[in-house]
Coordinates of C-alpha atoms in Angstrom, one line a residue:
Chain L
M288 CA -144.6 74.9 -90.9
L289 CA -147.7 75.8 -92.9
K290 CA -148.8 79.3 -92.3
A291 CA -152.4 80.6 -91.8
R292 CA -153.4 82.7 -94.8
V293 CA -155.0 86.2 -95.0
I294 CA -157.0 86.7 -98.1
P295 CA -158.4 90.1 -99.1
C296 CA -161.5 89.8 -101.3
L297 CA -162.5 92.4 -103.9
D298 CA -166.1 92.7 -105.2
V299 CA -165.9 93.4 -108.9
K300 CA -168.8 94.7 -111.0
D301 CA -168.5 95.4 -114.7
G302 CA -164.7 95.3 -114.4
R303 CA -164.6 97.8 -111.5
V304 CA -164.1 97.3 -107.8
V305 CA -167.3 98.0 -105.9
K306 CA -166.5 100.7 -103.2
G307 CA -162.9 100.9 -104.1
V308 CA -159.9 100.6 -101.9
N309 CA -158.8 103.4 -99.7
F310 CA -155.7 102.2 -97.9
V311 CA -153.0 103.3 -100.3
D312 CA -152.6 106.0 -102.9
L313 CA -153.7 104.5 -106.2
R314 CA -154.0 106.2 -109.5
D315 CA -157.4 104.5 -109.9
A316 CA -158.8 102.9 -106.7
G317 CA -161.6 101.4 -108.7
D318 CA -159.3 99.3 -110.9
P319 CA -159.2 95.7 -109.6
V320 CA -155.7 95.2 -111.1
E321 CA -154.2 98.2 -109.2
C322 CA -155.9 97.0 -106.0
A323 CA -154.5 93.5 -106.5
I324 CA -151.0 94.9 -107.1
A325 CA -151.3 96.9 -103.9
Y326 CA -152.4 93.9 -101.9
D327 CA -149.7 91.8 -103.4
A328 CA -147.1 94.4 -102.3
A329 CA -148.7 94.5 -98.9
G330 CA -148.1 90.8 -98.3
A331 CA -151.5 89.3 -98.9
D332 CA -151.2 85.5 -99.0
E333 CA -153.8 85.1 -101.7
L334 CA -156.3 87.2 -103.5
C335 CA -160.0 86.7 -104.2
F336 CA -162.2 88.4 -106.8
L337 CA -165.9 88.0 -106.4
D338 CA -167.6 89.0 -109.6
I339 CA -171.1 90.5 -109.0
T340 CA -171.8 91.6 -112.5
A341 CA -175.4 90.9 -113.2
S342 CA -175.1 89.9 -116.8
H343 CA -173.3 86.7 -117.8
E344 CA -172.7 88.3 -121.3
E345 CA -170.2 90.7 -119.8
R346 CA -167.8 87.9 -118.8
G347 CA -165.1 89.1 -121.1
V348 CA -164.5 92.2 -118.9
L349 CA -163.9 90.0 -115.9
L350 CA -161.6 87.7 -117.8
D351 CA -159.6 90.7 -118.9
V352 CA -159.2 91.8 -115.3
V353 CA -158.1 88.3 -114.3
R354 CA -155.6 88.2 -117.2
R355 CA -154.0 91.6 -116.3
T356 CA -153.9 90.7 -112.6
A357 CA -152.1 87.4 -113.4
E358 CA -149.5 89.3 -115.4
A359 CA -148.7 91.6 -112.6
C360 CA -149.2 89.6 -109.4
F361 CA -147.3 86.3 -108.7
M362 CA -149.6 85.1 -106.0
P363 CA -152.6 82.7 -105.9
L364 CA -155.8 84.1 -107.3
T365 CA -159.3 82.8 -106.7
V366 CA -162.2 84.0 -108.8
G367 CA -165.9 83.4 -108.0
G368 CA -169.3 84.7 -109.0
G369 CA -171.4 83.3 -111.8
V370 CA -169.3 80.2 -112.3
R371 CA -171.9 77.9 -113.8
T372 CA -170.2 75.6 -116.4
I373 CA -167.0 73.7 -117.0
D374 CA -166.3 76.3 -119.7
D375 CA -166.6 79.1 -117.1
I376 CA -164.0 77.4 -115.0
R377 CA -161.7 76.7 -118.0
N378 CA -161.9 80.4 -119.1
L379 CA -161.0 81.6 -115.7
L380 CA -158.0 79.3 -115.4
L381 CA -156.9 80.1 -118.9
A382 CA -157.1 83.8 -118.0
G383 CA -154.7 83.1 -115.1
A384 CA -156.9 82.4 -112.1
D385 CA -155.6 79.5 -109.9
K386 CA -158.9 78.5 -108.4
A387 CA -162.5 79.0 -109.4
S388 CA -165.0 79.4 -106.7
I389 CA -168.4 77.9 -107.4
M390 CA -171.6 78.3 -105.4
T391 CA -175.1 78.2 -106.8
A392 CA -174.2 75.9 -109.6
A393 CA -172.9 73.4 -107.1
V394 CA -176.0 73.6 -104.9
H395 CA -178.2 72.8 -107.9
N396 CA -175.9 70.2 -109.4
R397 CA -173.5 68.5 -107.0
D398 CA -172.0 66.6 -110.0
F399 CA -170.6 69.9 -111.3
V400 CA -168.1 69.8 -108.4
R401 CA -167.0 66.3 -109.4
Q402 CA -166.7 67.2 -113.1
G403 CA -164.7 70.3 -112.3
A404 CA -162.3 68.4 -110.0
E405 CA -161.8 65.6 -112.5
K406 CA -161.2 68.0 -115.3
F407 CA -158.9 70.5 -113.7
G408 CA -157.8 69.0 -110.4
S409 CA -159.2 69.5 -106.9
Q410 CA -156.7 72.3 -106.2
C411 CA -158.6 74.5 -108.7
I412 CA -162.1 73.9 -107.2
V413 CA -163.2 76.0 -104.3
V414 CA -166.8 75.5 -103.2
A415 CA -168.4 78.6 -101.7
I416 CA -171.0 78.0 -99.0
D417 CA -173.3 80.8 -97.8
A418 CA -174.8 79.5 -94.5
K419 CA -177.4 80.8 -92.1
Q420 CA -178.2 79.5 -88.6
V421 CA -181.6 77.8 -88.5
G422 CA -181.4 76.2 -85.1
P423 CA -179.0 75.2 -82.3
S424 CA -175.9 74.0 -84.1
R425 CA -177.8 73.8 -87.4
W426 CA -177.0 75.8 -90.5
E427 CA -178.7 75.9 -93.8
I428 CA -177.3 76.8 -97.3
F429 CA -178.7 80.0 -98.7
T430 CA -178.3 81.3 -102.3
H431 CA -178.9 84.7 -103.9
G432 CA -176.9 86.7 -101.3
G433 CA -178.6 85.0 -98.4
R434 CA -182.2 85.6 -99.6
K435 CA -183.1 82.1 -100.9
P436 CA -183.2 79.1 -98.5
T437 CA -182.4 75.7 -100.0
G438 CA -183.3 73.4 -97.1
I439 CA -179.8 71.9 -97.4
D440 CA -177.8 71.2 -94.2
A441 CA -174.5 73.1 -94.4
V442 CA -172.4 70.5 -92.7
A443 CA -173.7 67.5 -94.7
Y444 CA -173.3 69.6 -97.9
A445 CA -169.7 70.5 -97.0
Q446 CA -168.9 66.9 -96.5
E447 CA -170.5 65.9 -99.7
V448 CA -168.6 68.5 -101.9
A449 CA -165.4 67.5 -100.1
S450 CA -166.0 63.9 -101.1
L451 CA -166.8 65.0 -104.6
G452 CA -163.3 66.5 -105.0
A453 CA -163.6 70.1 -103.8
G454 CA -160.1 71.3 -102.8
E455 CA -161.2 74.0 -100.4
I456 CA -164.3 75.5 -98.9
L457 CA -165.0 79.2 -98.7
L458 CA -167.5 79.5 -95.8
T459 CA -169.5 82.6 -95.3
S460 CA -171.9 83.2 -92.4
M461 CA -174.7 85.2 -93.9
D462 CA -175.8 86.1 -90.3
R463 CA -172.5 87.8 -89.7
D464 CA -171.7 89.1 -93.2
G465 CA -171.3 92.9 -92.9
A466 CA -172.1 92.8 -89.2
K467 CA -168.4 93.3 -88.0
S468 CA -169.1 91.2 -84.9
G469 CA -166.7 88.4 -85.9
F470 CA -167.0 85.1 -87.7
D471 CA -169.6 82.6 -86.7
L472 CA -167.1 80.5 -84.9
D473 CA -169.5 77.6 -84.1
L474 CA -170.3 77.3 -87.8
T475 CA -166.7 77.6 -88.9
R476 CA -165.4 75.0 -86.4
T477 CA -168.2 72.6 -87.1
I478 CA -167.5 72.6 -90.8
A479 CA -163.7 72.7 -90.5
D480 CA -163.7 69.7 -88.2
A481 CA -166.2 67.8 -90.4
V482 CA -164.1 67.9 -93.6
S483 CA -160.5 67.0 -94.4
I484 CA -160.0 69.9 -96.8
P485 CA -159.0 73.5 -95.9
V486 CA -161.7 75.9 -94.9
I487 CA -161.6 79.7 -95.5
A488 CA -163.6 81.6 -92.9
S489 CA -165.5 84.6 -94.2
G490 CA -168.2 87.0 -93.1
G491 CA -168.2 89.3 -90.1
V492 CA -164.6 90.5 -89.5
G493 CA -164.5 93.8 -87.6
T494 CA -161.3 93.6 -85.6
L495 CA -158.0 91.9 -85.9
D496 CA -158.8 89.6 -83.0
H497 CA -161.6 88.3 -85.1
L498 CA -159.0 87.0 -87.6
V499 CA -157.2 85.3 -84.8
D500 CA -160.4 83.7 -83.5
G501 CA -161.2 82.4 -87.0
I502 CA -158.0 80.3 -87.1
R503 CA -157.7 79.4 -83.4
E504 CA -161.3 78.9 -82.4
G505 CA -162.8 78.3 -85.8
H506 CA -160.1 75.9 -86.9
A507 CA -160.0 77.6 -90.3
S508 CA -156.9 77.4 -92.5
A509 CA -157.4 80.9 -93.9
V510 CA -159.4 84.1 -93.2
L511 CA -161.0 86.2 -95.8
A512 CA -162.0 89.8 -95.3
A513 CA -163.0 92.7 -97.4
S514 CA -164.0 96.0 -95.8
I515 CA -161.5 96.2 -92.9
F516 CA -158.8 96.2 -95.5
H517 CA -160.4 98.2 -98.3
F518 CA -161.3 101.1 -96.0
G519 CA -157.9 101.4 -94.6
E520 CA -158.9 100.4 -91.0
F521 CA -156.1 97.9 -91.0
T522 CA -153.4 97.0 -93.5
I523 CA -152.6 93.4 -94.4
G524 CA -149.3 93.7 -92.6
E525 CA -150.9 94.9 -89.4
A526 CA -153.4 92.0 -89.6
K527 CA -150.6 89.4 -90.1
R528 CA -148.3 90.9 -87.4
H529 CA -151.3 90.9 -85.0
M530 CA -152.0 87.3 -85.7
A531 CA -148.3 86.4 -85.3
K532 CA -148.2 88.2 -82.0
A533 CA -151.2 86.1 -80.9
G534 CA -149.1 83.0 -81.5
L535 CA -150.4 82.0 -84.9
P536 CA -148.0 80.8 -87.6
M537 CA -147.9 83.6 -90.2
R538 CA -145.8 84.4 -93.2
L539 CA -144.1 87.8 -92.7
D540 CA -141.8 87.7 -95.6
P541 CA -140.5 91.1 -96.9
Q542 CA -142.3 92.0 -100.1
T543 CA -140.9 93.8 -103.1
A544 CA -143.0 96.6 -104.6
S545 CA -144.9 95.0 -107.4
A546 CA -145.1 97.8 -109.9
P547 CA -146.8 96.9 -113.1
Chain J
M184 CA -130.6 82.1 -124.3
S185 CA -133.9 80.5 -124.9
V186 CA -136.2 79.0 -122.3
A187 CA -138.9 76.5 -123.3
I188 CA -141.9 76.2 -121.0
I189 CA -143.6 73.0 -122.2
D190 CA -147.3 73.2 -122.9
Y191 CA -148.8 69.7 -122.9
G192 CA -152.3 70.6 -122.0
S193 CA -151.7 70.8 -118.2
G194 CA -153.3 74.0 -117.1
N195 CA -152.6 77.7 -117.8
L196 CA -149.0 78.6 -118.5
H197 CA -149.6 82.3 -118.8
S198 CA -148.6 83.2 -115.3
A199 CA -145.6 80.9 -115.5
L200 CA -144.5 82.7 -118.7
K201 CA -145.0 86.1 -117.1
A202 CA -143.1 85.2 -114.0
F203 CA -140.1 83.9 -116.0
E204 CA -140.2 87.0 -118.2
R205 CA -140.3 89.2 -115.1
A206 CA -137.4 87.2 -113.4
A207 CA -135.3 87.4 -116.6
R208 CA -135.9 91.2 -116.9
E209 CA -135.2 92.0 -113.2
S210 CA -132.0 90.0 -113.3
G211 CA -130.8 91.7 -116.4
L212 CA -130.8 88.4 -118.3
G213 CA -131.9 88.6 -121.9
D214 CA -133.5 85.3 -122.1
T215 CA -136.4 84.6 -124.5
I216 CA -139.1 82.7 -122.8
S217 CA -141.6 80.7 -124.9
I218 CA -144.4 78.4 -124.4
V219 CA -143.8 75.4 -126.7
S220 CA -145.7 72.3 -127.6
D221 CA -143.4 71.3 -130.5
P222 CA -140.7 68.7 -129.6
E223 CA -138.4 70.4 -132.2
A224 CA -138.6 73.7 -130.3
V225 CA -137.8 71.8 -127.1
K226 CA -134.6 70.5 -128.8
T227 CA -133.3 73.9 -129.6
A228 CA -134.0 75.4 -126.2
D229 CA -131.1 76.3 -123.8
R230 CA -133.3 75.6 -120.7
I231 CA -136.4 73.5 -120.3
V232 CA -139.3 74.0 -117.8
L233 CA -142.0 71.3 -117.3
P234 CA -144.9 72.7 -115.3
G235 CA -148.0 70.6 -114.4
V236 CA -151.2 70.8 -112.4
G237 CA -153.8 68.1 -111.8
A238 CA -153.3 64.4 -111.5
F239 CA -150.1 62.5 -112.2
A240 CA -151.6 60.1 -114.7
D241 CA -153.4 62.9 -116.7
C242 CA -150.1 64.8 -116.9
R243 CA -148.3 61.7 -118.1
R244 CA -150.9 61.1 -120.7
G245 CA -150.7 64.7 -121.9
L246 CA -146.9 64.4 -122.3
L247 CA -147.2 61.1 -124.2
A248 CA -150.0 62.5 -126.4
I249 CA -147.4 64.8 -128.1
D250 CA -145.6 62.8 -130.7
G251 CA -141.9 62.9 -130.0
M252 CA -142.0 65.0 -126.8
L253 CA -140.7 62.3 -124.5
D254 CA -137.8 61.5 -126.9
A255 CA -137.0 65.2 -127.2
L256 CA -137.0 65.6 -123.4
T257 CA -134.8 62.5 -122.9
E258 CA -132.4 63.6 -125.6
C259 CA -132.0 67.1 -124.2
V260 CA -132.0 66.4 -120.5
Q261 CA -130.4 63.0 -120.3
R262 CA -127.9 63.2 -123.1
R263 CA -127.1 66.8 -123.8
G264 CA -127.4 68.0 -120.2
T265 CA -129.8 70.9 -120.8
P266 CA -130.8 72.5 -117.5
F267 CA -134.3 71.3 -116.6
L268 CA -136.8 72.6 -114.0
G269 CA -140.0 70.6 -113.1
I270 CA -142.7 72.4 -111.3
C271 CA -145.4 70.7 -109.1
V272 CA -146.7 67.7 -111.0
G273 CA -143.9 68.5 -113.5
M274 CA -141.5 67.7 -110.6
Q275 CA -143.4 64.6 -109.5
L276 CA -143.2 63.2 -113.1
L277 CA -139.4 62.9 -112.5
A278 CA -140.0 59.9 -110.2
D279 CA -140.1 56.3 -111.3
R280 CA -143.8 56.0 -110.7
G281 CA -146.9 57.8 -109.4
L282 CA -149.4 56.1 -107.1
E283 CA -152.3 58.6 -107.7
H284 CA -155.4 56.7 -109.2
G285 CA -153.4 53.5 -109.8
V286 CA -149.7 53.1 -110.6
T287 CA -148.4 55.2 -113.5
P288 CA -144.8 55.2 -114.7
G289 CA -142.9 58.5 -114.5
L290 CA -139.7 59.7 -116.3
G291 CA -137.5 57.9 -113.8
W292 CA -134.9 60.6 -113.7
I293 CA -135.1 60.8 -109.9
G294 CA -135.5 57.4 -108.3
G295 CA -138.6 57.1 -106.1
E296 CA -142.3 57.2 -106.1
V297 CA -145.1 59.8 -105.7
A298 CA -147.2 58.8 -102.7
P299 CA -150.2 60.4 -100.9
I300 CA -149.6 62.7 -98.0
Q301 CA -151.0 60.9 -95.0
P302 CA -150.6 63.1 -91.9
R303 CA -151.2 61.3 -88.6
D304 CA -152.6 64.5 -87.1
P305 CA -156.2 64.9 -88.5
A306 CA -156.1 68.6 -88.0
L307 CA -153.6 68.7 -91.0
K308 CA -155.7 69.2 -94.0
I309 CA -155.2 67.7 -97.5
P310 CA -154.3 69.2 -99.9
H311 CA -151.3 70.7 -98.2
M312 CA -152.2 74.2 -99.4
G313 CA -150.6 77.5 -98.6
W314 CA -147.3 79.0 -97.7
N315 CA -144.6 76.9 -96.0
S316 CA -141.0 77.3 -95.3
L317 CA -138.1 75.2 -96.6
S318 CA -135.4 73.2 -94.8
V319 CA -132.3 72.7 -96.9
N320 CA -130.5 69.3 -96.9
V321 CA -128.2 70.0 -99.8
A322 CA -127.0 73.5 -100.9
H323 CA -127.8 74.2 -104.5
P324 CA -127.4 77.2 -106.8
I325 CA -131.1 77.4 -107.3
L326 CA -131.5 78.5 -103.7
A327 CA -128.8 81.2 -103.9
D328 CA -129.8 84.4 -102.0
I329 CA -133.0 82.7 -100.7
P330 CA -133.2 82.7 -96.9
T331 CA -134.6 79.4 -95.8
G332 CA -135.7 77.8 -92.5
E333 CA -138.6 78.9 -90.3
S334 CA -137.4 82.6 -90.4
G335 CA -136.7 82.5 -94.2
L336 CA -138.9 83.1 -97.2
H337 CA -141.9 81.0 -97.9
A338 CA -143.1 79.1 -101.0
Y339 CA -146.7 78.5 -102.1
F340 CA -147.6 74.8 -102.1
V341 CA -150.8 73.0 -103.2
H342 CA -150.6 69.2 -103.5
S343 CA -152.0 66.0 -102.0
Y344 CA -149.1 63.7 -103.1
Y345 CA -145.4 64.1 -102.7
L346 CA -142.2 62.6 -104.2
R347 CA -140.6 60.0 -101.9
A348 CA -137.1 59.9 -103.3
A349 CA -135.2 56.6 -103.2
N350 CA -131.8 58.3 -102.7
P351 CA -131.9 60.9 -99.9
A352 CA -129.1 62.8 -101.6
H353 CA -131.5 63.8 -104.3
V354 CA -133.8 65.6 -101.8
L355 CA -132.3 69.1 -101.8
A356 CA -135.0 70.6 -99.5
T357 CA -138.0 69.6 -97.5
T358 CA -141.0 71.3 -96.1
D359 CA -142.6 70.3 -92.8
Y360 CA -146.2 69.1 -92.8
G361 CA -146.5 66.7 -89.9
E362 CA -143.5 65.1 -91.4
P363 CA -140.8 66.3 -93.8
L364 CA -142.2 66.4 -97.4
T365 CA -139.9 66.6 -100.4
A366 CA -139.9 70.3 -101.6
I367 CA -137.0 70.3 -104.0
V368 CA -135.2 67.4 -105.8
G369 CA -132.2 67.6 -108.0
R370 CA -129.3 65.7 -109.6
D371 CA -126.9 66.8 -112.3
N372 CA -128.8 69.2 -114.7
V373 CA -132.2 68.4 -113.3
V374 CA -134.1 70.2 -110.5
G375 CA -137.8 69.9 -109.5
V376 CA -139.8 72.0 -107.1
Q377 CA -143.1 70.8 -105.5
F378 CA -144.2 74.4 -104.8
H379 CA -145.2 77.0 -107.4
P380 CA -142.4 79.5 -107.9
E381 CA -144.7 81.5 -110.3
K382 CA -147.1 82.0 -107.4
S383 CA -144.5 82.5 -104.6
Q384 CA -144.0 86.2 -105.0
I385 CA -140.4 87.4 -104.3
M386 CA -139.2 83.9 -103.3
G387 CA -140.4 82.4 -106.5
L388 CA -139.0 85.2 -108.7
R389 CA -135.6 84.7 -107.1
L390 CA -135.7 81.0 -107.6
I391 CA -136.6 81.4 -111.3
S392 CA -133.7 83.9 -111.7
N393 CA -131.4 81.4 -110.1
F394 CA -132.5 78.7 -112.5
L395 CA -131.9 81.1 -115.5
R396 CA -128.4 81.7 -114.3
W397 CA -127.6 78.1 -113.3
R398 CA -124.8 76.3 -115.2
P399 CA -124.8 72.7 -114.0

């Protein structure tokens, strides 16, 4: 039986983890590779890097992080942030990422999704959607960290990118992001039920029950969280055991320590 | 011993290389792992790995685009009995034909065809993406020391098509996704896995070690 996935997400800026990871003794908690190795050993089902480096010229630093992570962690790795061209996707995949997450570039040019999927396969293309509620059961796509409205309906957009060949949707509620009040379950369920590809729920996790809700009520295939793991509130293992206890199918395989 | 991971333009092989190196090191095997695109280098390898991501037809085209590669593979695997591991689309290519974007011939080493996954339950998403368990039909050395079944170790899958083998005896293991999907095929010196051992953490490293030790 296919298991629900728990995906920790690390924000990376100029090759360093923003805010660091507190849950385990690391020599350098700001090194994304060390954090990735720790999450790998903790039983994370996948890993996500979100690059928030302002300058596109510093891309080499991120690629080096991806390369070193792929050498040390034998688990799926998604990288997003600033993915604008086919070459950006190619460079990430060649560095060892398994999936590239694209957001703004897809909003401005839907054909980019099709091109990426045709070139590298749907399994490589994650479309990230940042959505805000604008009415009863209506959500709109926002860019620039939720500051810029686009006028695009989130559900119609999700269906469109799925039909263009996206392999997965990373759905973040900008209303809930950082609020710790749980996923926007209406949004998550509406999108998950509207598309045939897997949806990753993101934005708003504050408790382990929120993770359960994202799968059970939100119909998501995976849940993504950042702060509850980074700050040591909960470990990946605690989260997955909690979800299993709630009756969700989870992978609880023993992990070997993945020393570099 | 030398292991050739074939590079035919189908995706990044760096993590596969690193996973094979790690598995060889941890098992105390002194294998040399190389990424090769030269048919001559394939002919001198003691073991051959064919990875593959993307579409069946693209992968087939990539393989044919290297002059002499198909002949080298046929000679080594079919005539000399060199141990062979296909991964993901590299496994699907073992079939007679693929049905993704039209009909494309495969290597024909495992009879059958590669058909779309069509779950009756609409809640089951396509691609089949994530960690799933294995049910073993036929015991095989490649699964040594790997607990299987619902309480066993999981493998990481990502695929929208699966190999429907003509001979059930060639299906060594399945994974359940609304119906049993072929997860591992094998006959003689050939095995193929639908999942990604290089992305399957401890399970994957064990399977790779088993392949490196396998004497068909």
